[in-house]
Short mmCIF file of C-alpha atoms and ligand atoms in Angstrom, two decimals:
data_model
loop_
_atom_site.label_atom_id
_atom_site.label_comp_id
_atom_site.label_asym_id
_atom_site.label_seq_id
_atom_site.Cartn_x
_atom_site.Cartn_y
_atom_site.Cartn_z
CA UNK J 1 -166.69 50.86 11.71
CA UNK J 2 -165.56 49.99 15.25
CA UNK J 3 -163.45 46.96 15.95
CA UNK J 4 -162.02 44.99 18.84
CA UNK J 5 -159.41 42.31 19.31
CA UNK J 6 -160.63 39.23 21.19
CA UNK J 7 -158.09 36.91 22.80
CA UNK J 8 -158.73 33.70 24.63
CA UNK J 9 -155.58 33.39 26.73
CA UNK J 10 -153.64 30.43 27.95
CA UNK J 11 -152.07 28.94 24.80
CA UNK J 12 -148.26 29.09 24.85
CA UNK J 13 -147.10 30.59 21.54
CA UNK J 14 -145.18 28.21 19.28
CA UNK J 15 -143.73 28.40 15.79
CA UNK J 16 -142.00 30.96 13.58
CA UNK J 17 -142.98 34.39 12.31
CA UNK J 18 -141.46 37.08 10.04
CA UNK J 19 -140.98 40.68 11.12
CA UNK J 20 -142.00 43.52 8.78
CA UNK J 21 -140.12 46.72 7.93
CA UNK J 22 -139.45 49.34 10.61
CA UNK J 23 -142.06 52.08 10.91
CA UNK J 24 -139.53 54.48 12.39
CA UNK J 25 -137.19 53.94 9.43
CA UNK J 26 -139.86 54.12 6.71
CA UNK J 27 -141.18 57.52 7.81
CA UNK J 28 -137.94 59.55 7.51
CA UNK J 29 -136.96 57.62 4.36
CA UNK J 30 -140.25 58.60 2.72
CA UNK J 31 -139.63 62.22 3.75
CA UNK J 32 -136.15 61.93 2.21
CA UNK J 33 -137.60 61.06 -1.21
CA UNK J 34 -138.60 64.71 -1.68
CA UNK J 35 -134.90 65.68 -1.76
CA UNK J 36 -134.58 64.57 -5.39
CA UNK J 37 -136.63 64.54 -8.57
CA UNK J 38 -137.08 60.98 -9.75
CA UNK J 39 -138.78 57.66 -9.14
CA UNK J 40 -137.80 55.93 -5.87
CA UNK J 41 -138.52 52.28 -5.16
CA UNK J 42 -138.73 51.53 -1.44
CA UNK J 43 -139.14 47.91 -0.36
CA UNK J 44 -140.29 46.52 2.99
CA UNK J 45 -142.75 49.34 3.73
CA UNK J 46 -145.44 47.68 5.87
CA UNK J 47 -149.12 48.59 5.53
CA UNK J 48 -149.40 50.75 8.64
CA UNK J 49 -151.63 53.67 9.46
CA UNK J 50 -148.59 55.90 10.06
CA UNK J 51 -147.14 54.93 6.67
CA UNK J 52 -150.40 55.75 4.88
CA UNK J 53 -150.57 59.16 6.60
CA UNK J 54 -147.00 59.82 5.40
CA UNK J 55 -148.00 58.76 1.88
CA UNK J 56 -150.92 61.20 2.05
CA UNK J 57 -148.46 63.95 2.96
CA UNK J 58 -146.28 63.09 -0.03
CA UNK J 59 -149.35 63.17 -2.29
CA UNK J 60 -150.46 66.48 -0.83
CA UNK J 61 -147.03 67.89 -1.70
CA UNK J 62 -147.51 66.67 -5.28
CA UNK J 63 -145.62 63.36 -5.38
CA UNK J 64 -147.21 60.33 -7.06
CA UNK J 65 -147.14 57.29 -4.82
CA UNK J 66 -148.21 53.76 -5.67
CA UNK J 67 -147.99 50.56 -3.64
CA UNK J 68 -147.25 47.03 -4.82
CA UNK J 69 -147.46 44.77 -1.74
CA UNK J 70 -144.78 46.11 0.62
CA UNK J 71 -143.05 48.20 -2.06
CA UNK J 72 -143.78 51.90 -2.40
CA UNK J 73 -142.96 53.67 -5.66
CA UNK J 74 -142.56 57.37 -5.05
CA UNK J 75 -142.35 59.73 -8.02
CA UNK J 76 -141.06 63.12 -6.92
CA UNK J 77 -140.55 64.65 -10.38
CA UNK J 78 -141.88 68.11 -11.13
CA UNK J 79 -143.08 70.74 -8.70
CA UNK J 80 -143.60 69.79 -5.05
CA UNK J 81 -145.32 72.16 -2.64
CA UNK J 82 -143.90 73.80 0.52
CA UNK J 83 -146.83 73.28 2.78
CA UNK J 84 -148.38 70.45 4.78
CA UNK J 85 -151.83 71.21 6.20
CA UNK J 86 -152.54 71.15 9.90
CA UNK J 87 -155.00 68.26 9.64
CA UNK J 88 -152.30 65.89 8.34
CA UNK J 89 -149.55 67.18 10.64
CA UNK J 90 -151.74 66.62 13.68
CA UNK J 91 -152.19 62.98 12.81
CA UNK J 92 -148.51 62.16 12.94
CA UNK J 93 -145.85 63.67 15.17
CA UNK J 94 -142.90 62.38 13.15
CA UNK J 95 -144.16 64.40 10.18
CA UNK J 96 -141.90 67.15 11.55
CA UNK J 97 -139.06 65.58 9.50
CA UNK J 98 -140.77 66.95 6.41
CA UNK J 99 -139.66 70.38 7.64
CA UNK J 100 -135.98 69.65 6.94
CA UNK J 101 -136.73 67.80 3.71
CA UNK J 102 -139.03 70.45 2.18
CA UNK J 103 -136.68 73.21 3.28
CA UNK J 104 -133.77 71.50 1.53
CA UNK J 105 -135.73 71.01 -1.69
CA UNK J 106 -137.62 74.28 -1.95
CA UNK J 107 -135.73 76.59 0.44
CA UNK J 108 -139.11 77.34 1.99
CA UNK J 109 -141.47 75.35 4.22
CA UNK J 110 -144.70 75.98 6.09
CA UNK J 111 -145.98 73.38 8.51
CA UNK J 112 -147.99 73.31 11.74
CA UNK J 113 -146.81 71.91 15.05
CA UNK J 114 -147.01 68.09 14.86
CA UNK J 115 -149.37 65.65 16.63
CA UNK J 116 -149.23 61.86 17.18
CA UNK J 117 -149.82 59.54 20.14
CA UNK J 118 -150.41 61.37 23.40
CA UNK J 119 -147.25 60.62 25.33
CA UNK J 120 -146.89 63.88 27.19
CA UNK J 121 -145.45 67.10 25.79
CA UNK J 122 -143.58 66.64 22.53
CA UNK J 123 -141.48 69.74 22.00
CA UNK J 124 -139.62 70.49 18.76
CA UNK J 125 -137.26 73.11 20.20
CA UNK J 126 -134.16 71.06 19.29
CA UNK J 127 -135.28 70.81 15.65
CA UNK J 128 -135.87 74.56 15.39
CA UNK J 129 -132.63 75.52 17.14
CA UNK J 130 -130.56 73.24 14.87
CA UNK J 131 -132.19 74.46 11.66
CA UNK J 132 -131.53 78.03 12.77
CA UNK J 133 -127.88 77.10 13.34
CA UNK J 134 -127.85 75.93 9.71
CA UNK J 135 -128.92 79.47 8.78
CA UNK J 136 -132.65 78.93 8.27
CA UNK J 137 -134.88 81.76 9.41
CA UNK J 138 -137.88 80.41 11.25
CA UNK J 139 -140.90 82.20 12.64
CA UNK J 140 -144.23 81.12 14.01
CA UNK J 141 -147.45 82.61 12.78
CA UNK J 142 -151.03 81.52 13.55
CA UNK J 143 -149.95 78.03 14.65
CA UNK J 144 -147.72 77.55 11.61
CA UNK J 145 -143.94 77.34 11.52
CA UNK J 146 -142.67 79.29 8.54
CA UNK J 147 -139.10 78.60 7.39
CA UNK J 148 -136.87 80.28 4.87
CA UNK J 149 -133.70 78.39 3.96
CA UNK J 150 -132.20 80.64 1.29
CA UNK J 151 -129.24 81.52 3.58
CA UNK J 152 -128.47 78.00 4.77
CA UNK J 153 -124.89 76.72 4.98
CA UNK J 154 -123.02 73.93 6.76
CA UNK J 155 -122.53 74.42 10.51
CA UNK J 156 -121.37 72.73 13.70
CA UNK J 157 -124.37 71.70 15.78
CA UNK J 158 -124.44 70.23 19.27
CA UNK J 159 -127.68 68.58 20.37
CA UNK J 160 -128.34 68.98 24.11
CA UNK J 161 -130.26 65.67 23.98
CA UNK J 162 -129.84 62.92 21.33
CA UNK J 163 -133.31 63.37 19.80
CA UNK J 164 -134.08 60.87 17.04
CA UNK J 165 -136.34 63.22 15.07
CA UNK J 166 -134.01 66.24 15.40
CA UNK J 167 -131.02 64.17 14.23
CA UNK J 168 -133.00 63.05 11.17
CA UNK J 169 -134.32 66.52 10.43
CA UNK J 170 -130.81 68.00 10.43
CA UNK J 171 -129.49 65.19 8.20
CA UNK J 172 -132.30 65.83 5.71
CA UNK J 173 -131.81 69.59 5.73
CA UNK J 174 -127.99 69.49 5.59
CA UNK J 175 -127.35 67.02 2.79
CA UNK J 176 -128.30 69.58 0.10
CA UNK J 177 -126.80 72.51 2.04
CA UNK J 178 -123.45 73.86 0.88
CA UNK J 179 -120.49 73.17 3.15
CA UNK J 180 -119.81 70.69 5.95
CA UNK J 181 -122.23 70.08 8.81
CA UNK J 182 -121.02 68.27 11.91
CA UNK J 183 -123.67 67.24 14.43
CA UNK J 184 -122.56 66.19 17.91
CA UNK J 185 -124.47 64.14 20.49
CA UNK J 186 -126.76 62.68 17.83
CA UNK J 187 -129.16 59.80 18.39
CA UNK J 188 -127.52 56.43 17.64
CA UNK J 189 -130.70 54.49 16.83
CA UNK J 190 -130.36 51.95 13.99
CA UNK J 191 -133.11 53.83 12.09
CA UNK J 192 -130.68 56.78 11.81
CA UNK J 193 -128.15 54.51 10.12
CA UNK J 194 -130.90 53.29 7.78
CA UNK J 195 -131.67 56.90 6.83
CA UNK J 196 -127.96 57.60 6.27
CA UNK J 197 -127.70 54.53 4.03
CA UNK J 198 -130.72 55.61 1.98
CA UNK J 199 -129.49 59.20 1.62
CA UNK J 200 -126.04 57.99 0.57
CA UNK J 201 -127.71 55.71 -2.00
CA UNK J 202 -129.31 58.93 -3.30
CA UNK J 203 -125.86 60.48 -3.62
CA UNK J 204 -125.50 62.24 -0.27
CA UNK J 205 -122.18 62.36 1.60
CA UNK J 206 -122.98 61.42 5.18
CA UNK J 207 -120.90 59.44 7.64
CA UNK J 208 -120.94 58.59 11.33
CA UNK J 209 -124.52 57.35 11.87
CA UNK J 210 -124.56 54.86 14.73
CA UNK J 211 -121.85 56.85 16.56
CA UNK J 212 -122.43 60.05 18.50
CA UNK J 213 -121.18 62.34 15.69
CA UNK J 214 -122.48 62.65 12.15
CA UNK J 215 -120.69 64.53 9.35
CA UNK J 216 -122.54 65.72 6.27
CA UNK J 217 -120.85 67.25 3.24
CA UNK J 218 -123.48 69.11 1.27
CA UNK J 219 -123.97 68.09 -2.38
CA UNK J 220 -125.66 70.02 -5.20
CA UNK J 221 -128.06 67.33 -6.29
CA UNK J 222 -129.50 64.01 -5.14
CA UNK J 223 -130.99 61.20 -7.25
CA UNK J 224 -133.83 58.72 -6.88
CA UNK J 225 -132.85 55.38 -5.34
CA UNK J 226 -134.02 51.85 -4.68
CA UNK J 227 -133.81 50.70 -1.07
CA UNK J 228 -134.99 48.01 1.35
CA UNK J 229 -136.02 49.28 4.79
CA UNK J 230 -134.53 47.60 7.91
CA UNK J 231 -136.67 45.25 10.06
CA UNK J 232 -138.78 46.61 12.93
CA UNK J 233 -137.02 45.90 16.22
CA UNK J 234 -140.04 46.85 18.31
CA UNK J 235 -142.36 44.52 16.40
CA UNK J 236 -139.77 41.79 16.99
CA UNK J 237 -139.74 42.62 20.72
CA UNK J 238 -143.55 42.43 20.74
CA UNK J 239 -143.58 38.87 19.38
CA UNK J 240 -140.83 37.86 21.82
CA UNK J 241 -142.66 39.33 24.84
CA UNK J 242 -145.87 37.58 23.75
CA UNK J 243 -144.01 34.28 23.62
CA UNK J 244 -142.32 34.91 26.98
CA UNK J 245 -145.55 35.91 28.75
CA UNK J 246 -147.45 32.90 27.40
CA UNK J 247 -144.70 30.41 28.30
CA UNK J 248 -144.00 29.71 24.63
CA UNK J 249 -141.22 28.80 22.27
CA UNK J 250 -140.85 30.83 19.06
CA UNK J 251 -138.49 31.85 16.31
CA UNK J 252 -138.60 35.41 14.99
CA UNK J 253 -137.28 35.79 11.45
CA UNK J 254 -136.07 38.65 9.25
CA UNK J 255 -134.63 40.64 12.16
CA UNK J 256 -131.23 42.12 13.02
CA UNK J 257 -130.46 40.46 16.39
CA UNK J 258 -127.89 43.15 17.28
CA UNK J 259 -130.68 45.78 17.29
CA UNK J 260 -132.44 43.78 20.00
CA UNK J 261 -129.53 43.54 22.48
CA UNK J 262 -131.11 45.59 25.26
CA UNK J 263 -134.46 43.79 25.11
CA UNK J 264 -132.87 40.35 24.73
CA UNK J 265 -130.75 40.86 27.83
CA UNK J 266 -133.87 41.61 29.91
CA UNK J 267 -135.63 38.57 28.42
CA UNK J 268 -132.61 36.45 29.44
CA UNK J 269 -132.68 37.93 32.93
CA UNK J 270 -136.34 36.92 33.19
CA UNK J 271 -135.33 33.30 32.57
CA UNK J 272 -135.89 32.93 28.81
CA UNK J 273 -133.39 30.99 26.75
CA UNK J 274 -132.37 33.00 23.71
CA UNK J 275 -130.41 31.94 20.63
CA UNK J 276 -129.79 33.93 17.50
CA UNK J 277 -128.31 33.66 14.02
CA UNK J 278 -127.67 36.13 11.24
CA UNK J 279 -131.30 37.22 10.83
CA UNK J 280 -133.28 35.29 13.42
CA UNK J 281 -133.81 35.06 17.18
CA UNK J 282 -135.40 32.17 19.03
CA UNK J 283 -136.87 32.25 22.52
CA UNK J 284 -137.85 29.47 24.89
CA UNK J 285 -139.72 30.69 27.97
CA UNK J 286 -139.30 29.15 31.43
CA UNK J 287 -142.26 27.64 33.27
CA UNK J 288 -142.59 30.89 35.24
CA UNK J 289 -140.87 34.16 34.32
CA UNK J 290 -138.63 35.79 36.94
CA UNK J 291 -138.89 39.45 37.90
CA UNK J 292 -135.99 41.65 36.70
CA UNK J 293 -134.01 44.09 38.82
CA UNK J 294 -134.69 47.33 36.99
CA UNK J 295 -135.44 48.51 33.48
CA UNK J 296 -134.56 52.13 32.68
CA UNK J 297 -135.52 53.46 29.26
CA UNK J 298 -132.61 55.22 27.54
CA UNK J 299 -131.58 56.38 24.07
CA UNK J 300 -130.12 53.54 21.92
CA UNK J 301 -128.24 51.31 22.69
CA UNK J 302 -130.12 51.51 26.01
CA UNK J 303 -133.50 49.92 26.64
CA UNK J 304 -136.01 51.42 24.15
CA UNK J 305 -138.94 53.41 25.50
CA UNK J 306 -141.03 51.89 22.71
CA UNK J 307 -140.59 48.43 24.28
CA UNK J 308 -141.36 49.56 27.82
CA UNK J 309 -145.13 48.85 27.78
CA UNK J 310 -144.53 45.41 26.30
CA UNK J 311 -142.28 44.48 29.23
CA UNK J 312 -144.71 46.04 31.70
CA UNK J 313 -147.34 43.54 30.51
CA UNK J 314 -144.92 40.62 30.49
CA UNK J 315 -143.48 41.31 33.94
CA UNK J 316 -147.00 41.56 35.37
CA UNK J 317 -146.97 37.73 35.46
CA UNK J 318 -143.31 37.24 36.52
CA UNK J 319 -142.33 35.87 39.91
CA UNK J 320 -141.24 38.78 42.15
CA UNK J 321 -141.08 42.55 41.94
CA UNK J 322 -139.74 44.44 38.92
CA UNK J 323 -139.10 48.16 38.64
CA UNK J 324 -139.45 50.13 35.42
CA UNK J 325 -138.18 53.70 35.05
CA UNK J 326 -139.34 55.74 32.07
CA UNK J 327 -136.89 58.54 31.33
CA UNK J 328 -137.80 59.47 27.73
CA UNK J 329 -141.53 60.24 27.62
CA UNK J 330 -144.05 61.18 30.28
CA UNK J 331 -147.44 59.46 30.23
CA UNK J 332 -146.10 56.18 28.95
CA UNK J 333 -147.60 54.08 31.74
CA UNK J 334 -151.16 54.34 30.40
CA UNK J 335 -151.56 50.57 29.96
CA UNK J 336 -150.82 50.05 33.70
CA UNK J 337 -154.35 51.06 34.64
CA UNK J 338 -155.83 48.63 32.13
CA UNK J 339 -153.48 45.83 33.24
CA UNK J 340 -154.66 46.38 36.82
CA UNK J 341 -158.21 45.75 35.58
CA UNK J 342 -156.92 42.36 34.45
CA UNK J 343 -155.60 41.59 37.93
CA UNK J 344 -152.05 42.97 37.63
CA UNK J 345 -150.41 44.51 40.71
CA UNK J 346 -148.74 47.65 39.34
CA UNK J 347 -148.14 50.93 41.17
CA UNK J 348 -147.16 53.95 39.13
CA UNK J 349 -145.45 56.89 40.78
CA UNK J 350 -144.54 59.53 38.19
CA UNK J 351 -141.89 58.01 35.97
CA UNK J 352 -141.54 54.77 37.96
CA UNK J 353 -143.71 51.66 37.84
CA UNK J 354 -143.42 48.96 40.48
CA UNK J 355 -144.66 45.66 39.14
CA UNK J 356 -145.44 42.99 41.70
CA UNK J 357 -145.85 39.86 39.58
CA UNK J 358 -149.06 37.87 39.95
CA UNK J 359 -149.56 34.18 39.05
CA UNK J 360 -152.35 34.83 36.55
CA UNK J 361 -154.08 37.74 34.88
CA UNK J 362 -157.76 37.41 34.16
CA UNK J 363 -159.46 38.37 30.91
CA UNK J 364 -161.31 41.71 30.89
CA UNK J 365 -162.44 44.42 28.50
CA UNK J 366 -159.59 46.92 28.22
CA UNK J 367 -158.90 49.90 26.04
CA UNK J 368 -155.79 50.70 23.97
CA UNK J 369 -154.72 54.32 24.54
CA UNK J 370 -151.52 54.40 22.49
CA UNK J 371 -149.65 52.21 20.01
CA UNK J 372 -147.28 50.18 22.19
CA UNK J 373 -149.65 50.25 25.15
CA UNK J 374 -152.26 48.62 22.89
CA UNK J 375 -149.82 45.87 21.89
CA UNK J 376 -149.04 45.38 25.60
CA UNK J 377 -152.71 44.67 26.31
CA UNK J 378 -152.73 42.03 23.57
CA UNK J 379 -149.67 40.41 25.21
CA UNK J 380 -151.50 40.44 28.55
CA UNK J 381 -154.51 38.84 26.86
CA UNK J 382 -152.33 36.02 25.53
CA UNK J 383 -151.43 34.87 29.03
CA UNK J 384 -154.67 35.78 30.86
CA UNK J 385 -157.30 33.32 31.97
CA UNK J 386 -160.49 33.69 29.92
CA UNK J 387 -161.31 36.21 27.24
CA UNK J 388 -159.73 39.66 26.89
CA UNK J 389 -161.29 42.28 24.63
CA UNK J 390 -159.00 45.07 23.50
CA UNK J 391 -160.91 48.14 22.39
CA UNK J 392 -159.53 50.78 20.04
CA UNK J 393 -157.14 48.60 18.02
CA UNK J 394 -156.81 51.61 15.67
CA UNK J 395 -153.84 52.66 17.85
CA UNK J 396 -152.21 49.28 17.26
CA UNK J 397 -152.72 49.68 13.49
CA UNK J 398 -150.39 52.69 13.56
CA UNK J 399 -147.39 50.41 14.01
CA UNK J 400 -148.35 46.77 13.40
CA UNK J 401 -149.38 45.56 9.94
CA UNK J 402 -150.70 42.21 11.15
CA UNK J 403 -150.37 41.69 14.88
CA UNK J 404 -153.48 39.50 15.13
CA UNK J 405 -152.43 37.32 12.17
CA UNK J 406 -148.88 36.95 13.52
CA UNK J 407 -150.06 35.78 16.96
CA UNK J 408 -152.64 33.54 15.28
CA UNK J 409 -149.87 31.98 13.20
CA UNK J 410 -148.06 31.27 16.48
CA UNK J 411 -151.11 29.39 17.76
CA UNK J 412 -152.88 32.05 19.82
CA UNK J 413 -156.67 32.07 19.96
CA UNK J 414 -157.08 35.61 18.74
CA UNK J 415 -159.33 37.39 16.28
CA UNK J 416 -160.47 40.83 15.30
CA UNK J 417 -164.16 41.57 15.17
CA UNK J 418 -165.82 44.53 13.47
CA UNK J 419 -169.12 45.79 14.71
C1 UD1 L 1 -138.67 58.69 17.94
C2 UD1 L 1 -139.54 57.51 17.58
C3 UD1 L 1 -140.36 57.07 18.78
C4 UD1 L 1 -139.44 56.79 19.95
C5 UD1 L 1 -138.52 57.97 20.22
C6 UD1 L 1 -137.48 57.69 21.28
C7 UD1 L 1 -139.99 57.87 15.22
C8 UD1 L 1 -141.00 58.14 14.17
N1 UD1 L 1 -140.43 57.89 16.49
O1 UD1 L 1 -139.55 59.76 18.31
O2 UD1 L 1 -141.08 55.88 18.43
O3 UD1 L 1 -140.22 56.55 21.12
O4 UD1 L 1 -137.82 58.33 19.01
O5 UD1 L 1 -136.72 56.60 20.94
O6 UD1 L 1 -138.84 57.59 14.93
N2 UD1 L 1 -137.35 66.36 22.78
C9 UD1 L 1 -137.24 67.68 23.14
N3 UD1 L 1 -137.12 68.63 22.15
C10 UD1 L 1 -137.09 68.30 20.84
C11 UD1 L 1 -137.18 66.93 20.48
C12 UD1 L 1 -137.32 65.98 21.48
O7 UD1 L 1 -137.27 68.02 24.32
O8 UD1 L 1 -136.98 69.20 19.98
C13 UD1 L 1 -137.50 65.33 23.85
C14 UD1 L 1 -138.84 64.63 23.77
O9 UD1 L 1 -139.84 65.33 24.42
C15 UD1 L 1 -138.54 63.31 24.43
C16 UD1 L 1 -137.10 63.05 24.03
O10 UD1 L 1 -136.55 64.30 23.65
O11 UD1 L 1 -138.60 63.45 25.83
C17 UD1 L 1 -136.94 62.02 22.91
O12 UD1 L 1 -137.54 62.49 21.75
P1 UD1 L 1 -137.03 62.08 20.29
O13 UD1 L 1 -135.80 61.25 20.38
O14 UD1 L 1 -136.99 63.32 19.48
O15 UD1 L 1 -138.21 61.16 19.80
P2 UD1 L 1 -138.98 61.25 18.43
O16 UD1 L 1 -138.04 61.50 17.30
O17 UD1 L 1 -140.14 62.14 18.61
#
C-alpha cells in the first residue's frame, strides 16, 4: 500500500514530547548480541524499519528475537550462521557491522557489499583495512566479501578518517580477539560510547570511547546482558527544528542535552531561546528566525550531517542568507530541489548550499528521497502556507517510529493517509 503525509501548515508547535531510542545505537548493539550465547534484553529499541531489517538479519543467522513494546529479547544460544544474504545487506548499509561481529563469533563471515539510503558512494575500505590489520584474511568473490579470522590478534590501528561504522566494526571484532587492540583517530559519536557500555556490560574490556583513542583488551568469552539504548539525538533535533520553523514553543523529553550541543548552538544563533535540564531541552522560537553564518557538517562533536537537511528546511524561512557546507556525504542536498518547489530560495553548488530565507513557503506535493531529507520536508510543511503532501514516507519510517504522531501531539495539523 502507498502512503503520504499530509500537513496543513501554519500552526506553531506547542507542548512536550518524548524522544525514542537512537537508531544508530540500536543497530550496532543488536549486531553485538551475536558475540555471546545467551538471552539479551535490550530496552528502548524503537519500531523502525532499519531495526526490523536488523532483526531479520539476526533471525537469518539463527537467533530468536521477540519484541515486547520497545524491548527486544534476543536469544543467541546455539549455532549461528556466518552468512547474511545480499538481499538483506542491500537494504541496510550499517549491516556491515555484522562483519566484525560474525567474524569474532565464528572466525568466518561471508557478506555482500552493503546498501542503504543513496547518499553518494559509501566505501568500506577503512573497515576492510582495519580487519586485515587485526589479522583477518579477506577476499572478494562474486560480490561477496569472504573473511577468515582464525589468525586474528590484537593490533594497533590508525583510522585515516574517524568513520563511525569502521570504529564499531573494529570494536566488535577485537573484543573477543586475543591481545590488546588500540585504535587511533576513532569516531567520538555518543553511539560509540553506548556500544562500549553495552559490550562492557557483556564482559568486554573496552575503554576510551568518546575520546579519539579506544583500547580493547580481548577476552575469551562474553555473556548476555540487559541494556537500555541511549536517546536519539537526531530525532530530538527534528522536533526542535519543527518547533523553530513553525514559531513554536516546545519541550523535548528523554534526551541527553549534551549530545545536542552543536545543533542547539545553531538554534540559539537563529534566535531561539533554549533551556535544558538533566534529560530535557526546551525551545522558544522568535517571531522570525535569523539566518546563521555557516553550518559545516563534521564528525562529532561537530555539527552532525544527519541534522543538515533539517536545518536546510528550517533556514529556508529565516531572515537573511545562510550557508551550509556538507563535508561528510555527497548527495545530501536532495531535499533542496523539493524545498524550491515549495517556494524556497536555495542554490546548491556541489557540497555547498546557499539558503536565501523567504518569508513563507507554500504547500506543494513533494517527494522524500532519503530519511532525513524526508523529515526535512515535513518540517517545511509545518511552516508552509496551505497543504503539503509528502510522498514516499517509507524513507522516514527507517528512522522515525512516530513522527506524524509526535508532531500531532505538539498541535500540528498532520496525518498519514494510505491509498
Ligand atoms: C554513520 C551513521 C550515519 C551518519 C554517519 C556520519 C549509523 C548506522 N549511521 O554512518 O547516520 O550519517 O555515521 O555521522 O550509525 N568512509 C570511507 N571509507 C570507509 C567508511 C567510511 O571513505 O570505509 C567515508 C564515508 O564515505 C563518509 C565518511 O567516511 O564520507 C563517514 O562515514 P561513516 O562515519 O563510516 O558513516 P557510517 O558509519 O556509514
